[in-house]
Amino acid sequence: MYQKLMDIYDRMYKHFGPRHWWPADTPFEVVVGAILTQSVAWRNVEQAIKNLKQAGLLDLVAIAHAELDELARLIRPTRYYNMKARKLQAFCRHVLENYDGSLERLFAKDLWPLREELLGIYGIGEETADSILLYAAEKPIFVVDAYTKRIFSRLGMVDADIKYGQLQRFFMDHIPPDVMLYNEYHAQIDAVGNNYCAAKKPSCGECPLRPLCGFASAV
DNA sequence: CTCCTGGATA
DNA sequence: TATCCCGGAG
């Protein structure tokens, strides 16, 4: 299975090249982006982060003490801005109160205890937690998302209604825990999902995984 | 399951 | 106008 998963990886990488994920200047910016991108296109997140930066609010302590209305106004492009303002503040206050505002101290924890702690913070579910763990804390955990499930179920490798944890275990059982590899693998999956493997009208003709995909053959 | 509730694209 | 986008809480 390792060979097959790496064959898929190689085909994607040759097609798209390096994706340079996560697009952020600092680990804290990764966290902010991970929360803001929930169910929203990344281009909307870029505008919101720009707004926060200009307002001097792309900062853990500043967000912890900010007014929710002001936060919401700045992140408006990311939709669900009232909920996300609460989520950003919940994370920042957690780190401020328990780690003296230091992300490094939070990230010093071991992978799985840290994951459980992140999941306990309001607004952080499995995908957001794993994105923070891999792309900000640089822990070797495989990030799974809707694209991953759709692509690998269409490839015929997993069940269409597989749960998040099961799909994550599928990858981590077969691919050695390497931060750089997990980083690039998920980024490549996103590129396939974003450009070709759409839910309704997939563009199978140009997909680098077409030769391996039973779904593409049927389209 | 519903709610949350912007912006680019075609 | 319809659709989709790097989900999570209640």
mmCIF file of N, CA, C and O in Angstrom, chain A residues 102-176:
data_model
loop_
_atom_site.group_PDB
_atom_site.id
_atom_site.type_symbol
_atom_site.label_atom_id
_atom_site.label_comp_id
_atom_site.label_asym_id
_atom_site.label_seq_id
_atom_site.Cartn_x
_atom_site.Cartn_y
_atom_site.Cartn_z
ATOM 1 N N SER A 102 2.435 32.040 24.994
ATOM 2 C CA SER A 102 3.513 31.473 24.176
ATOM 3 C C SER A 102 3.072 30.246 23.385
ATOM 4 O O SER A 102 2.811 29.180 23.939
ATOM 5 N N LEU A 103 3.010 30.406 22.071
ATOM 6 C CA LEU A 103 2.677 29.269 21.208
ATOM 7 C C LEU A 103 3.735 28.182 21.314
ATOM 8 O O LEU A 103 3.434 26.997 21.252
ATOM 9 N N GLU A 104 4.994 28.593 21.484
ATOM 10 C CA GLU A 104 6.086 27.619 21.568
ATOM 11 C C GLU A 104 5.899 26.694 22.760
ATOM 12 O O GLU A 104 6.162 25.493 22.679
ATOM 13 N N ARG A 105 5.446 27.239 23.868
ATOM 14 C CA ARG A 105 5.220 26.392 25.047
ATOM 15 C C ARG A 105 4.052 25.441 24.799
ATOM 16 O O ARG A 105 4.113 24.278 25.194
ATOM 17 N N LEU A 106 3.003 25.936 24.157
ATOM 18 C CA LEU A 106 1.873 25.063 23.832
ATOM 19 C C LEU A 106 2.335 23.938 22.915
ATOM 20 O O LEU A 106 2.049 22.763 23.139
ATOM 21 N N PHE A 107 3.088 24.305 21.884
ATOM 22 C CA PHE A 107 3.520 23.334 20.884
ATOM 23 C C PHE A 107 4.622 22.412 21.397
ATOM 24 O O PHE A 107 4.996 21.450 20.719
ATOM 25 N N ALA A 108 5.156 22.682 22.567
ATOM 26 C CA ALA A 108 6.190 21.813 23.148
ATOM 27 C C ALA A 108 5.590 20.493 23.622
ATOM 28 O O ALA A 108 6.305 19.518 23.841
ATOM 29 N N LYS A 109 4.275 20.463 23.746
ATOM 30 C CA LYS A 109 3.624 19.230 24.179
ATOM 31 C C LYS A 109 3.731 18.146 23.109
ATOM 32 O O LYS A 109 3.945 18.429 21.936
ATOM 33 N N ASP A 110 3.561 16.889 23.528
ATOM 34 C CA ASP A 110 3.589 15.779 22.587
ATOM 35 C C ASP A 110 2.353 15.811 21.697
ATOM 36 O O ASP A 110 1.309 16.349 22.069
ATOM 37 N N LEU A 111 2.486 15.204 20.520
ATOM 38 C CA LEU A 111 1.447 15.254 19.485
ATOM 39 C C LEU A 111 0.033 14.959 19.989
ATOM 40 O O LEU A 111 -0.852 15.806 19.871
ATOM 41 N N TRP A 112 -0.204 13.762 20.528
ATOM 42 C CA TRP A 112 -1.590 13.368 20.801
ATOM 43 C C TRP A 112 -2.206 14.091 21.995
ATOM 44 O O TRP A 112 -3.386 14.472 21.911
ATOM 45 N N PRO A 113 -1.454 14.307 23.075
ATOM 46 C CA PRO A 113 -2.016 15.153 24.154
ATOM 47 C C PRO A 113 -2.311 16.567 23.669
ATOM 48 O O PRO A 113 -3.325 17.162 24.056
ATOM 49 N N LEU A 114 -1.440 17.094 22.823
ATOM 50 C CA LEU A 114 -1.659 18.432 22.274
ATOM 51 C C LEU A 114 -2.909 18.461 21.401
ATOM 52 O O LEU A 114 -3.701 19.410 21.443
ATOM 53 N N ARG A 115 -3.102 17.395 20.619
ATOM 54 C CA ARG A 115 -4.284 17.317 19.760
ATOM 55 C C ARG A 115 -5.560 17.330 20.606
ATOM 56 O O ARG A 115 -6.518 18.035 20.289
ATOM 57 N N GLU A 116 -5.564 16.565 21.685
ATOM 58 C CA GLU A 116 -6.732 16.537 22.567
ATOM 59 C C GLU A 116 -6.989 17.911 23.170
ATOM 60 O O GLU A 116 -8.133 18.338 23.305
ATOM 61 N N GLU A 117 -5.934 18.596 23.527
ATOM 62 C CA GLU A 117 -6.084 19.929 24.114
ATOM 63 C C GLU A 117 -6.668 20.902 23.090
ATOM 64 O O GLU A 117 -7.579 21.673 23.405
ATOM 65 N N LEU A 118 -6.167 20.848 21.865
ATOM 66 C CA LEU A 118 -6.690 21.732 20.810
ATOM 67 C C LEU A 118 -8.171 21.462 20.555
ATOM 68 O O LEU A 118 -8.963 22.397 20.385
ATOM 69 N N LEU A 119 -8.544 20.190 20.546
ATOM 70 C CA LEU A 119 -9.943 19.827 20.291
ATOM 71 C C LEU A 119 -10.869 20.337 21.396
ATOM 72 O O LEU A 119 -12.072 20.489 21.181
ATOM 73 N N GLY A 120 -10.303 20.610 22.558
ATOM 74 C CA GLY A 120 -11.099 21.120 23.664
ATOM 75 C C GLY A 120 -11.371 22.604 23.579
ATOM 76 O O GLY A 120 -12.199 23.137 24.320
ATOM 77 N N ILE A 121 -10.679 23.295 22.676
ATOM 78 C CA ILE A 121 -10.860 24.738 22.516
ATOM 79 C C ILE A 121 -12.041 24.998 21.585
ATOM 80 O O ILE A 121 -12.174 24.348 20.532
ATOM 81 N N TYR A 122 -12.875 25.943 21.931
ATOM 82 C CA TYR A 122 -14.046 26.275 21.116
ATOM 83 C C TYR A 122 -13.633 26.638 19.689
ATOM 84 O O TYR A 122 -12.746 27.474 19.473
ATOM 85 N N GLY A 123 -14.258 25.994 18.715
ATOM 86 C CA GLY A 123 -14.011 26.345 17.321
ATOM 87 C C GLY A 123 -12.970 25.498 16.634
ATOM 88 O O GLY A 123 -12.745 25.638 15.438
ATOM 89 N N ILE A 124 -12.300 24.610 17.395
ATOM 90 C CA ILE A 124 -11.274 23.767 16.787
ATOM 91 C C ILE A 124 -11.753 22.320 16.730
ATOM 92 O O ILE A 124 -11.826 21.642 17.744
ATOM 93 N N GLY A 125 -12.066 21.873 15.520
ATOM 94 C CA GLY A 125 -12.446 20.482 15.298
ATOM 95 C C GLY A 125 -11.249 19.707 14.770
ATOM 96 O O GLY A 125 -10.118 20.204 14.799
ATOM 97 N N GLU A 126 -11.493 18.514 14.265
ATOM 98 C CA GLU A 126 -10.390 17.637 13.868
ATOM 99 C C GLU A 126 -9.516 18.208 12.750
ATOM 100 O O GLU A 126 -8.294 18.193 12.845
ATOM 101 N N GLU A 127 -10.137 18.691 11.681
ATOM 102 C CA GLU A 127 -9.320 19.169 10.570
ATOM 103 C C GLU A 127 -8.523 20.410 10.945
ATOM 104 O O GLU A 127 -7.347 20.542 10.592
ATOM 105 N N THR A 128 -9.149 21.322 11.669
ATOM 106 C CA THR A 128 -8.454 22.531 12.100
ATOM 107 C C THR A 128 -7.325 22.188 13.056
ATOM 108 O O THR A 128 -6.208 22.714 12.936
ATOM 109 N N ALA A 129 -7.576 21.275 13.979
ATOM 110 C CA ALA A 129 -6.543 20.853 14.930
ATOM 111 C C ALA A 129 -5.360 20.247 14.185
ATOM 112 O O ALA A 129 -4.203 20.577 14.460
ATOM 113 N N ASP A 130 -5.640 19.375 13.240
ATOM 114 C CA ASP A 130 -4.551 18.708 12.518
ATOM 115 C C ASP A 130 -3.774 19.682 11.634
ATOM 116 O O ASP A 130 -2.564 19.548 11.477
ATOM 117 N N SER A 131 -4.465 20.660 11.057
ATOM 118 C CA SER A 131 -3.765 21.671 10.262
ATOM 119 C C SER A 131 -2.818 22.478 11.146
ATOM 120 O O SER A 131 -1.689 22.784 10.753
ATOM 121 N N ILE A 132 -3.266 22.809 12.352
ATOM 122 C CA ILE A 132 -2.422 23.541 13.294
ATOM 123 C C ILE A 132 -1.232 22.671 13.706
ATOM 124 O O ILE A 132 -0.090 23.129 13.743
ATOM 125 N N LEU A 133 -1.506 21.397 13.997
ATOM 126 C CA LEU A 133 -0.452 20.479 14.434
ATOM 127 C C LEU A 133 0.617 20.304 13.363
ATOM 128 O O LEU A 133 1.813 20.335 13.649
ATOM 129 N N LEU A 134 0.199 20.101 12.125
ATOM 130 C CA LEU A 134 1.162 19.847 11.052
ATOM 131 C C LEU A 134 1.852 21.125 10.561
ATOM 132 O O LEU A 134 3.073 21.170 10.443
ATOM 133 N N TYR A 135 1.057 22.159 10.285
ATOM 134 C CA TYR A 135 1.615 23.325 9.602
ATOM 135 C C TYR A 135 2.120 24.431 10.538
ATOM 136 O O TYR A 135 2.920 25.263 10.121
ATOM 137 N N ALA A 136 1.674 24.435 11.796
ATOM 138 C CA ALA A 136 2.187 25.439 12.741
ATOM 139 C C ALA A 136 3.130 24.794 13.748
ATOM 140 O O ALA A 136 4.230 25.289 13.974
ATOM 141 N N ALA A 137 2.699 23.679 14.351
ATOM 142 C CA ALA A 137 3.530 23.015 15.363
ATOM 143 C C ALA A 137 4.536 22.052 14.737
ATOM 144 O O ALA A 137 5.458 21.588 15.412
ATOM 145 N N GLU A 138 4.355 21.750 13.454
ATOM 146 C CA GLU A 138 5.251 20.858 12.718
ATOM 147 C C GLU A 138 5.352 19.481 13.370
ATOM 148 O O GLU A 138 6.443 18.934 13.541
ATOM 149 N N LYS A 139 4.187 18.944 13.731
ATOM 150 C CA LYS A 139 4.109 17.578 14.242
ATOM 151 C C LYS A 139 3.701 16.665 13.092
ATOM 152 O O LYS A 139 2.919 17.073 12.213
ATOM 153 N N PRO A 140 4.175 15.418 13.078
ATOM 154 C CA PRO A 140 3.862 14.501 11.974
ATOM 155 C C PRO A 140 2.464 13.888 12.073
ATOM 156 O O PRO A 140 2.303 12.752 12.506
ATOM 157 N N ILE A 141 1.459 14.649 11.658
ATOM 158 C CA ILE A 141 0.100 14.114 11.624
ATOM 159 C C ILE A 141 -0.484 14.385 10.248
ATOM 160 O O ILE A 141 -0.229 15.436 9.646
ATOM 161 N N PHE A 142 -1.239 13.416 9.719
ATOM 162 C CA PHE A 142 -1.780 13.545 8.363
ATOM 163 C C PHE A 142 -3.105 14.296 8.395
ATOM 164 O O PHE A 142 -4.039 13.895 9.079
ATOM 165 N N VAL A 143 -3.179 15.389 7.647
ATOM 166 C CA VAL A 143 -4.396 16.201 7.601
ATOM 167 C C VAL A 143 -5.362 15.633 6.570
ATOM 168 O O VAL A 143 -4.999 15.397 5.424
ATOM 169 N N VAL A 144 -6.589 15.416 7.002
ATOM 170 C CA VAL A 144 -7.630 14.861 6.143
ATOM 171 C C VAL A 144 -8.696 15.922 5.927
ATOM 172 O O VAL A 144 -8.975 16.723 6.806
ATOM 173 N N ASP A 145 -9.269 15.957 4.744
ATOM 174 C CA ASP A 145 -10.366 16.898 4.503
ATOM 175 C C ASP A 145 -11.359 16.298 3.523
ATOM 176 O O ASP A 145 -11.244 15.133 3.135
ATOM 177 N N ALA A 146 -12.335 17.096 3.128
ATOM 178 C CA ALA A 146 -13.384 16.601 2.229
ATOM 179 C C ALA A 146 -12.786 16.140 0.896
ATOM 180 O O ALA A 146 -13.236 15.147 0.315
ATOM 181 N N TYR A 147 -11.767 16.841 0.410
ATOM 182 C CA TYR A 147 -11.117 16.444 -0.844
ATOM 183 C C TYR A 147 -10.491 15.061 -0.706
ATOM 184 O O TYR A 147 -10.583 14.219 -1.611
ATOM 185 N N THR A 148 -9.814 14.836 0.426
ATOM 186 C CA THR A 148 -9.140 13.557 0.642
ATOM 187 C C THR A 148 -10.132 12.403 0.564
ATOM 188 O O THR A 148 -9.885 11.392 -0.097
ATOM 189 N N LYS A 149 -11.259 12.582 1.235
ATOM 190 C CA LYS A 149 -12.266 11.525 1.239
ATOM 191 C C LYS A 149 -12.818 11.292 -0.168
ATOM 192 O O LYS A 149 -12.941 10.163 -0.633
ATOM 193 N N ARG A 150 -13.108 12.383 -0.876
ATOM 194 C CA ARG A 150 -13.694 12.248 -2.210
ATOM 195 C C ARG A 150 -12.716 11.608 -3.184
ATOM 196 O O ARG A 150 -13.070 10.690 -3.937
ATOM 197 N N ILE A 151 -11.479 12.073 -3.176
ATOM 198 C CA ILE A 151 -10.495 11.562 -4.127
ATOM 199 C C ILE A 151 -10.189 10.086 -3.882
ATOM 200 O O ILE A 151 -10.200 9.274 -4.817
ATOM 201 N N PHE A 152 -9.950 9.731 -2.632
ATOM 202 C CA PHE A 152 -9.544 8.346 -2.365
ATOM 203 C C PHE A 152 -10.705 7.363 -2.397
ATOM 204 O O PHE A 152 -10.492 6.163 -2.597
ATOM 205 N N SER A 153 -11.925 7.860 -2.224
ATOM 206 C CA SER A 153 -13.063 6.966 -2.414
ATOM 207 C C SER A 153 -13.309 6.765 -3.904
ATOM 208 O O SER A 153 -13.654 5.675 -4.345
ATOM 209 N N ARG A 154 -13.097 7.815 -4.701
ATOM 210 C CA ARG A 154 -13.248 7.665 -6.153
ATOM 211 C C ARG A 154 -12.153 6.780 -6.728
ATOM 212 O O ARG A 154 -12.363 6.093 -7.737
ATOM 213 N N LEU A 155 -10.978 6.818 -6.089
ATOM 214 C CA LEU A 155 -9.896 5.929 -6.520
ATOM 215 C C LEU A 155 -10.208 4.482 -6.154
ATOM 216 O O LEU A 155 -9.514 3.560 -6.597
ATOM 217 N N GLY A 156 -11.245 4.306 -5.327
ATOM 218 C CA GLY A 156 -11.643 2.964 -4.920
ATOM 219 C C GLY A 156 -10.814 2.409 -3.775
ATOM 220 O O GLY A 156 -10.819 1.207 -3.528
ATOM 221 N N MET A 157 -10.120 3.283 -3.051
ATOM 222 C CA MET A 157 -9.217 2.819 -1.997
ATOM 223 C C MET A 157 -9.840 2.847 -0.612
ATOM 224 O O MET A 157 -9.370 2.156 0.294
ATOM 225 N N VAL A 158 -10.867 3.666 -0.415
ATOM 226 C CA VAL A 158 -11.569 3.697 0.876
ATOM 227 C C VAL A 158 -13.070 3.814 0.633
ATOM 228 O O VAL A 158 -13.512 4.168 -0.466
ATOM 229 N N ASP A 159 -13.832 3.540 1.681
ATOM 230 C CA ASP A 159 -15.279 3.624 1.600
ATOM 231 C C ASP A 159 -15.709 5.086 1.522
ATOM 232 O O ASP A 159 -15.062 5.969 2.093
ATOM 233 N N ALA A 160 -16.806 5.339 0.815
ATOM 234 C CA ALA A 160 -17.252 6.717 0.596
ATOM 235 C C ALA A 160 -17.691 7.408 1.884
ATOM 236 O O ALA A 160 -17.589 8.626 2.009
ATOM 237 N N ASP A 161 -18.151 6.651 2.864
ATOM 238 C CA ASP A 161 -18.626 7.266 4.105
ATOM 239 C C ASP A 161 -17.673 7.003 5.271
ATOM 240 O O ASP A 161 -18.079 6.966 6.426
ATOM 241 N N ILE A 162 -16.396 6.846 4.974
ATOM 242 C CA ILE A 162 -15.384 6.617 6.003
ATOM 243 C C ILE A 162 -15.294 7.833 6.931
ATOM 244 O O ILE A 162 -15.453 8.974 6.486
ATOM 245 N N LYS A 163 -15.067 7.559 8.212
ATOM 246 C CA LYS A 163 -14.971 8.653 9.184
ATOM 247 C C LYS A 163 -13.597 9.313 9.132
ATOM 248 O O LYS A 163 -12.617 8.711 8.678
ATOM 249 N N TYR A 164 -13.534 10.529 9.653
ATOM 250 C CA TYR A 164 -12.290 11.294 9.635
ATOM 251 C C TYR A 164 -11.123 10.500 10.225
ATOM 252 O O TYR A 164 -10.074 10.351 9.604
ATOM 253 N N GLY A 165 -11.317 9.987 11.443
ATOM 254 C CA GLY A 165 -10.242 9.280 12.127
ATOM 255 C C GLY A 165 -9.786 8.030 11.392
ATOM 256 O O GLY A 165 -8.601 7.712 11.365
ATOM 257 N N GLN A 166 -10.736 7.336 10.780
ATOM 258 C CA GLN A 166 -10.392 6.118 10.027
ATOM 259 C C GLN A 166 -9.558 6.450 8.803
ATOM 260 O O GLN A 166 -8.589 5.764 8.481
ATOM 261 N N LEU A 167 -9.946 7.520 8.106
ATOM 262 C CA LEU A 167 -9.209 7.916 6.909
ATOM 263 C C LEU A 167 -7.802 8.393 7.280
ATOM 264 O O LEU A 167 -6.830 8.089 6.605
ATOM 265 N N GLN A 168 -7.722 9.129 8.371
ATOM 266 C CA GLN A 168 -6.412 9.591 8.840
ATOM 267 C C GLN A 168 -5.513 8.410 9.190
ATOM 268 O O GLN A 168 -4.337 8.389 8.839
ATOM 269 N N ARG A 169 -6.084 7.408 9.876
ATOM 270 C CA ARG A 169 -5.315 6.227 10.257
ATOM 271 C C ARG A 169 -4.855 5.452 9.026
ATOM 272 O O ARG A 169 -3.766 4.895 8.998
ATOM 273 N N PHE A 170 -5.700 5.435 7.994
ATOM 274 C CA PHE A 170 -5.338 4.757 6.748
ATOM 275 C C PHE A 170 -4.014 5.284 6.211
ATOM 276 O O PHE A 170 -3.122 4.525 5.847
ATOM 277 N N PHE A 171 -3.877 6.601 6.184
ATOM 278 C CA PHE A 171 -2.632 7.191 5.674
ATOM 279 C C PHE A 171 -1.472 6.975 6.638
ATOM 280 O O PHE A 171 -0.371 6.610 6.230
ATOM 281 N N MET A 172 -1.726 7.189 7.925
ATOM 282 C CA MET A 172 -0.633 7.111 8.896
ATOM 283 C C MET A 172 -0.178 5.682 9.151
ATOM 284 O O MET A 172 0.952 5.459 9.598
ATOM 285 N N ASP A 173 -1.039 4.720 8.842
ATOM 286 C CA ASP A 173 -0.640 3.315 8.959
ATOM 287 C C ASP A 173 0.301 2.912 7.827
ATOM 288 O O ASP A 173 1.057 1.948 7.952
ATOM 289 N N HIS A 174 0.217 3.634 6.694
ATOM 290 C CA HIS A 174 0.971 3.206 5.523
ATOM 291 C C HIS A 174 2.077 4.162 5.084
ATOM 292 O O HIS A 174 2.921 3.789 4.277
ATOM 293 N N ILE A 175 2.056 5.381 5.587
ATOM 294 C CA ILE A 175 3.102 6.337 5.213
ATOM 295 C C ILE A 175 3.875 6.732 6.468
ATOM 296 O O ILE A 175 3.276 7.143 7.462
ATOM 297 N N PRO A 176 5.198 6.617 6.435
ATOM 298 C CA PRO A 176 6.000 6.938 7.624
ATOM 299 C C PRO A 176 5.802 8.397 8.046
ATOM 300 O O PRO A 176 5.614 9.270 7.199
#
